[in-house]
């Protein structure tokens, strides 16, 4: 007997009686009998809790427990213990979307705080309550740029965006009927002249560019907003929100939409999810933004209160005319981010960047010194992530690193290898990693 | 629950910190060029760790979850969330796994996907699943992409319409529109089921498929499903199953057997993973064998979907095992019928007969309206329930009934809890008949009373900085 | 009882038209604003946009609903009533005093297809 069913045999009988039914089978009397399954499904036998724990521990131990020196969209930053402790509170964990605001002020308040913090990080006016992940947030921004502009049919993607972002946006665009164009990377950054050439075709609704690109380079977007706005398109910045503590913000670049993945803000790697997509926009586009939004108001006694607002944009009201189909998002992960940013504060977040960047530059310099790599983009600014070109096939090196407990030097499409250093990585680890590579 | 009025920003004091980071052992990296450097201030709170813990603990105490009490929110399947699943999802070998690690490094995680694929196929009668979608609506969109891809692969490019019943979840038409499909609505009959005669003339060669929820959003089984499946397939279309209402069919009926070609499941509903205040969820999409080829082209999330959620659902399936599975469906249906029969003398039941896991009332039979005093509405009943320590049902959905009150108890609530709910619903009906004003003013015992939603929408204050 | 003004033209979707020569002022009726409840936002086209008779030109929003605005006539938008951007409640307070768009009609004969006050009164069953 599984522990999740409170009904006793006597309960079942008395409830059936009240419903005027004789047996549990009668509950399905409206289902054509050919569709009723007799007998058990092809599933495992029930486990006891102890057996379940043992089995999943055994699966857990089949995964490699490595020190992570790779980013590419998923960053191994430190998670303060306060976060899992608080996010496991069942009042947060086992609630749903705050439809009944009078008994959901906890959720509504943290979402309001989350929106405020995302605006602070991005320098934008308005944030929603979260989206699924970074790539889908970029896809939503792609759709939004089409609906915010007139007679424009094409969205441009920088080739510097992370590969998984490009793939998801392409998938959404294909089915949404949006044509995608590409802006190549020259000298390690989205090429301004190529962008201008594409804009001249007069059909561009939006342009998605990475604040920090797939090579880890912090991009210079001087002149991008002016060029795009002159053609009545939208500038969309794809950002690492952790890095926004130190790099120029979408607001400072005069972007119209900022999107990205909140994962670097203390979310565990967890094999790719749950993460949390964020989106923040200029005020002009408030009513075109997808997703839930929380606003401040007052209750009948004049006390500060928070509600889901601007719902006329959403699917449950607009149905096929909605700006997006999203409803459930990643609320608990937004709480995760909110608590992380509360703990870190402005100085903590800057320090995380300092530690990561100092460690990454140290590793970069040490790797170049081994003589086994060519620099790909010498002199270009980067923070925690970079690529190098291995002089020989990197397979053996990667295997050795794995064996020694390191996940590093990830192959890229271009034939480079990618490294990332966060504040979790120590100098001793970096020195050992370099030593393994040096030994060949 | 008590009212607590702080925002984390209001606890901030310059110089306070809530972090502890390692000492910097590295030489300083070169400064970023001014051109790409942030120069604006960063308005984040400066608070200590105890400040943070106390603040969010206080916030949590203004919240109601499944662990707090009965949460009969229709179409959301607010069942109990087993705690062992949380423990497992936090194991370091799962939690610390980088999504770009190759298969040799992620054997345990891959095993979870393989086993889940097998289990969900057994439960639904589908052939294979993709685990990329992060929520139900995301699954719908993915499923519709697969539907379109199937027709494209066959060179059948004129199929651009999708049929959606008027009782459908709002996400159905919205997902179709996002997927570039035109929505054609099919009406329901008086008995709440799809009008097969109205469906027939819609089925031409421009139809990509139909989206259905079965049981539908009224909690009623679509008894004509076999005919509908035959008609749609003969017209060259596909059948999509919205898994939001899968719970009553668990262990009893499989969508694949009913003729559905594509479906999604809401793991946060049917498979007990926590709703998290509105996510993370997971919306894996299953397809019949003839659609398997369409899966690889469709990439809808960054990596492998919400692995942490999939892992919890896997643990749930293992705990239940094959012997208990059927009880999920049966008990969820039993509880719903029990509540329906216990209240239908006081609340309007528009459609008689056995329901599945949920059912819809159309407001009070006696709403207490007299002279100039308006009667108690469904909103009033919902708000009054909060006073008595229950979450409200889903209200004003489906749109077919103007005072819709949609109740879904789930299989994890005891008869005692359900009886207490029934007693309160009866008491509220009496209160409405005697004094509807009491209900108009409800709730009375919650941290806040009804807020001014019109003011919120007219003058949006959407961040702390706007309010100050 | 909803207010209905004589001398205006009415559409089935509850818009009113006040024609002055070739220029039409378009708003929503008192009946429509009552049905919507508290209006929170009026979505309007921009000056210079084309509108077509029978086609959507904007929307009214309340907290729980969104309702399309359908143009009764075809033409070019001369102006949108930007006052409503910050004060959508004006539509609730005075539906006939709050025009939403001003249109230069391309075919004034379209007015003939619309209802007069008596016809609209019958249409809403009051």
Short mmCIF file of C-alpha atoms in Angstrom, two decimals, chain A residues 150 287-288 308 310-313 317-318 321, chain C residues 41 46 49 56 61-66 68:
data_model
loop_
_atom_site.label_atom_id
_atom_site.label_comp_id
_atom_site.label_asym_id
_atom_site.label_seq_id
_atom_site.Cartn_x
_atom_site.Cartn_y
_atom_site.Cartn_z
CA UNK A 150 5.04 46.94 -38.39
CA UNK A 287 1.70 45.39 -22.94
CA UNK A 288 3.39 43.20 -25.51
CA UNK A 308 -1.06 39.51 -10.90
CA UNK A 310 -1.92 43.36 -16.96
CA UNK A 311 -3.51 39.97 -17.51
CA UNK A 312 -5.37 41.08 -20.63
CA UNK A 313 -2.17 40.10 -22.50
CA UNK A 317 -8.12 35.96 -21.70
CA UNK A 318 -6.82 36.46 -25.23
CA UNK A 321 -4.76 36.33 -29.84
CA UNK C 41 -6.42 50.33 -20.97
CA UNK C 46 -1.41 55.46 -34.56
CA UNK C 49 -2.74 53.92 -39.93
CA UNK C 56 -10.17 45.33 -35.63
CA UNK C 61 -9.00 45.99 -21.61
CA UNK C 62 -10.36 45.46 -18.14
CA UNK C 63 -8.83 43.42 -15.34
CA UNK C 64 -10.35 40.15 -16.50
CA UNK C 65 -11.26 40.78 -20.13
CA UNK C 66 -10.11 42.13 -23.44
CA UNK C 68 -11.70 44.09 -29.72
#
